[in-house]
């Protein structure tokens, strides 16, 4: 798998001209995309990238889902992400790519570490309203022309200030999207509980493992971070807390309503060893499995 650690070699792979600045580059999508390779095997890009995509024609596929938008969307990627494509979809907008060294000595670097959306999977794009898209487009345009006019002499402070505003707005827009999705049909927390109920549908049969955040997220076609953000908006809790509370409830049912010994209860629920199960149960319930079993006897 090819790995790209700098803008020059990355641009060369995409059949683009040299970057406007050694540490950053801005491209108008409808001008750049026709130059891209028609297909690409997996490549690893060790750069930050923020894309503003507008004016799609038809449905656009990301990950396992298809989307349609008349306004625009944003995608964020951090160094180390792996990408590939079989065919290209054309759109308007901008792509701003930059090397980690550009921000390492700037407060923006610490802010990016806090923004989970840089590690969201591609089907967790930020879908904007028309007004939001106008705001972000204006900011991208300012960055683009600062680079286009001044290239390697571009004012880095100005660009990083604009980048900081883009990131701040993106955080706000994601919060709006979280709230809207949480109100859409059945809540994501209810969906998680339905999956957990299915996993433990028949407690007479041992399951192979305890559900994890990643396994639940995969079934919901969301990234783990995005799922946790949605759950926190709805409940104030983390996804792992929802899972652990449910598993502990099932354990308590078995301890109170069956004659299974504690080790059998643990294995029925997917725990690989009894000491771990006991620690887990006491942490969640504040009481040991043995104490619960003694309550039944009493």
XYZ file of C-alpha atoms in Angstrom:
298
model
C 0.000 0.000 0.000
C 1.346 3.399 -0.962
C 1.874 5.898 1.841
C 1.978 9.673 1.394
C 3.726 11.792 4.009
C 3.970 15.081 2.153
C 1.845 17.204 -0.143
C 4.156 17.097 -3.148
C 4.060 13.320 -3.615
C 0.351 13.196 -2.767
C -0.459 15.839 -5.394
C 1.695 14.037 -7.933
C -0.296 10.834 -7.341
C -3.519 12.793 -7.920
C -2.096 14.317 -11.129
C -2.214 17.793 -9.621
C 0.336 20.596 -9.838
C 2.721 21.307 -6.973
C 1.048 22.454 -3.736
C 0.551 26.182 -3.314
C 2.540 26.064 -0.053
C 5.009 23.416 1.219
C 2.751 22.608 4.197
C -0.746 23.206 2.783
C -2.775 23.259 -0.377
C -6.242 24.347 -1.429
C -8.076 23.095 -4.510
C -11.315 23.907 -6.256
C -12.924 20.475 -6.549
C -14.495 20.824 -9.995
C -11.082 21.823 -11.392
C -9.037 19.198 -9.539
C -11.200 16.076 -9.739
C -10.966 15.556 -13.543
C -7.208 15.058 -13.077
C -7.548 12.316 -10.458
C -6.819 8.667 -11.331
C -10.106 7.037 -12.296
C -9.517 4.269 -9.753
C -7.170 3.831 -6.839
C -6.185 0.932 -4.640
C -5.887 1.627 -0.933
C -3.505 4.436 -0.044
C -2.558 5.850 3.337
C -2.496 9.635 3.575
C -0.621 11.080 6.554
C -2.123 14.536 6.154
C -5.134 16.413 7.462
C -7.907 17.041 4.957
C -11.126 19.039 5.115
C -13.454 18.867 2.133
C -16.456 21.036 1.325
C -18.600 19.302 -1.266
C -21.565 20.952 -2.985
C -23.871 20.581 -5.965
C -24.081 16.825 -6.165
C -26.050 15.226 -8.942
C -28.156 12.314 -7.698
C -27.378 10.127 -4.710
C -23.879 9.978 -3.307
C -22.587 6.793 -1.687
C -20.358 6.924 1.390
C -19.464 3.749 3.226
C -22.540 1.509 3.234
C -25.049 4.327 2.912
C -26.390 6.578 0.168
C -27.173 10.222 0.706
C -28.809 12.999 -1.248
C -28.272 16.645 -0.443
C -28.963 19.874 -2.257
C -26.925 22.032 0.115
C -23.538 20.524 0.831
C -21.528 18.388 3.165
C -18.151 18.349 4.837
C -15.741 15.492 5.366
C -12.799 15.461 7.759
C -9.823 13.097 7.776
C -6.765 12.851 9.981
C -3.262 11.497 9.223
C -3.170 7.729 8.850
C -6.560 7.203 7.248
C -6.731 4.751 4.349
C -8.787 5.568 1.250
C -9.533 4.013 -2.134
C -12.004 4.543 -4.967
C -13.429 2.625 -7.910
C -15.056 5.559 -9.648
C -15.245 9.287 -9.129
C -18.215 11.497 -8.408
C -17.936 15.126 -9.440
C -18.899 18.070 -7.257
C -18.203 21.722 -6.532
C -16.500 23.003 -3.433
C -13.029 23.076 -1.925
C -10.471 20.690 -0.480
C -7.971 22.023 2.062
C -5.091 19.644 2.807
C -2.319 20.368 5.271
C 0.674 18.727 6.919
C 0.599 18.201 10.730
C 3.685 20.430 11.033
C 1.558 23.402 9.981
C -0.389 23.360 13.253
C 1.882 21.641 15.786
C 2.940 24.939 17.384
C -0.494 26.511 17.164
C -3.494 26.138 19.552
C -5.441 24.768 16.582
C -3.503 21.508 17.004
C -4.899 20.963 20.507
C -8.402 21.775 19.310
C -8.210 19.231 16.502
C -7.228 16.576 19.032
C -10.515 17.290 20.838
C -12.698 17.188 17.726
C -13.867 13.604 17.284
C -15.188 14.222 13.789
C -11.678 13.964 12.292
C -11.811 10.245 13.091
C -15.436 9.689 12.049
C -15.979 7.184 9.294
C -16.864 8.582 5.918
C -20.575 7.861 6.288
C -20.665 10.247 9.245
C -20.348 13.317 7.020
C -21.556 16.699 8.214
C -24.676 17.660 6.270
C -25.234 21.403 6.250
C -28.199 23.651 5.837
C -28.102 26.203 3.014
C -27.108 28.971 5.407
C -24.394 26.841 7.014
C -22.981 25.955 3.596
C -22.821 29.640 2.658
C -20.849 30.426 5.815
C -18.345 27.602 5.294
C -17.965 28.392 1.587
C -17.007 31.982 2.420
C -14.329 30.783 4.847
C -12.902 28.234 2.391
C -12.810 30.903 -0.317
C -10.766 33.210 1.912
C -8.229 30.446 2.597
C -8.063 29.510 -1.078
C -7.354 33.018 -2.332
C -4.820 33.752 0.381
C -2.884 30.700 -0.809
C -3.494 31.285 -4.497
C -2.280 34.894 -4.387
C 0.668 34.495 -2.017
C 1.600 30.782 -2.268
C 4.651 30.043 -0.077
C 4.452 33.586 1.358
C 0.834 33.142 2.460
C 0.053 34.531 5.897
C -0.092 31.403 8.062
C -1.661 33.247 11.005
C -4.548 34.391 8.819
C -5.102 30.900 7.411
C -4.977 29.223 10.813
C -7.414 31.794 12.176
C -9.821 30.982 9.342
C -9.263 27.255 9.931
C -10.078 27.720 13.598
C -13.373 29.404 12.686
C -14.226 26.547 10.286
C -13.594 24.008 13.032
C -15.676 25.952 15.555
C -18.604 26.213 13.164
C -18.274 22.523 12.265
C -18.557 21.562 15.925
C -21.717 23.642 16.231
C -23.186 22.206 13.033
C -22.470 18.641 14.199
C -24.297 19.349 17.461
C -27.289 20.486 15.421
C -27.071 17.302 13.336
C -26.834 15.117 16.470
C -29.982 16.679 17.895
C -31.901 16.303 14.653
C -30.916 12.655 14.287
C -31.808 11.918 17.886
C -35.324 13.164 17.153
C -35.597 11.172 13.925
C -37.927 8.159 14.386
C -36.667 5.773 17.049
C -33.838 7.056 19.227
C -30.365 5.615 18.767
C -30.367 4.530 22.430
C -33.500 2.483 21.799
C -31.822 0.914 18.786
C -28.847 -0.051 20.944
C -31.132 -1.685 23.502
C -32.946 -3.583 20.762
C -29.608 -4.957 19.519
C -28.637 -5.927 23.068
C -31.969 -7.666 23.575
C -31.421 -9.627 20.379
C -27.891 -10.555 21.457
C -29.199 -11.955 24.757
C -32.515 -13.157 23.336
C -32.148 -16.672 24.778
C -30.332 -16.715 28.095
C -30.435 -20.503 28.166
C -27.683 -20.497 25.527
C -24.212 -19.033 26.246
C -23.143 -16.207 23.933
C -19.611 -16.015 22.581
C -18.786 -12.479 23.703
C -20.023 -9.327 25.383
C -21.234 -6.669 22.921
C -18.797 -3.797 22.422
C -19.218 -0.213 21.302
C -17.569 -1.044 17.975
C -19.771 -4.090 17.339
C -22.945 -2.093 18.077
C -21.739 0.843 15.966
C -21.001 -1.462 13.035
C -24.548 -2.837 13.094
C -25.934 0.713 13.115
C -23.584 1.776 10.275
C -22.001 4.459 12.436
C -18.512 5.010 13.757
C -17.940 4.364 17.464
C -17.197 8.023 18.211
C -20.229 9.277 16.334
C -22.489 6.744 18.060
C -21.186 7.781 21.473
C -21.823 11.444 20.684
C -25.422 10.668 19.680
C -26.005 8.629 22.840
C -24.513 11.351 25.033
C -26.814 13.957 23.465
C -29.834 11.729 24.195
C -28.974 10.380 27.625
C -25.909 12.135 29.031
C -24.290 8.691 29.249
C -21.646 6.949 27.160
C -22.411 4.015 24.866
C -20.308 1.666 26.976
C -22.350 2.636 30.056
C -25.581 1.734 28.243
C -24.092 -1.645 27.283
C -22.692 -2.397 30.733
C -25.939 -1.451 32.484
C -27.876 -3.813 30.221
C -25.448 -6.723 30.677
C -25.453 -6.255 34.451
C -29.264 -6.342 34.425
C -29.205 -9.670 32.589
C -26.692 -10.998 35.112
C -28.908 -9.945 38.009
C -31.905 -11.682 36.432
C -29.948 -14.935 36.127
C -28.610 -14.658 39.673
C -32.046 -14.027 41.161
C -34.227 -16.227 38.975
C -32.122 -19.323 38.238
C -30.041 -21.875 40.097
C -27.019 -21.354 37.838
C -23.784 -20.967 39.737
C -21.880 -17.711 39.305
C -19.399 -19.133 36.805
C -22.235 -20.401 34.595
C -23.897 -16.987 34.727
C -20.643 -15.373 33.644
C -20.148 -17.721 30.694
C -23.797 -17.439 29.630
C -23.304 -13.691 29.232
C -20.038 -13.941 27.287
C -17.448 -13.357 30.027
C -14.242 -15.324 29.572
C -13.473 -15.649 33.292
C -15.322 -15.410 36.590
C -13.063 -12.915 38.426
C -13.538 -10.382 35.627
C -17.295 -10.926 35.713
C -17.365 -10.394 39.483
C -15.365 -7.153 39.233
C -17.547 -5.948 36.364
C -20.794 -6.694 38.203
C -19.713 -5.020 41.441
C -18.515 -1.928 39.576
C -21.856 -1.542 37.796
C -24.232 -2.652 40.545
C -22.247 -1.736 43.637
C -22.739 -5.244 45.023
C -21.041 -8.575 44.301
C -22.706 -11.494 42.474
C -22.390 -13.546 45.652
C -24.285 -10.940 47.652
C -27.074 -10.903 45.064
C -27.280 -14.688 45.165
C -27.480 -14.560 48.970
C -30.387 -12.111 48.697
C -32.243 -14.775 46.707
C -31.554 -17.371 49.333
C -32.765 -15.022 52.027
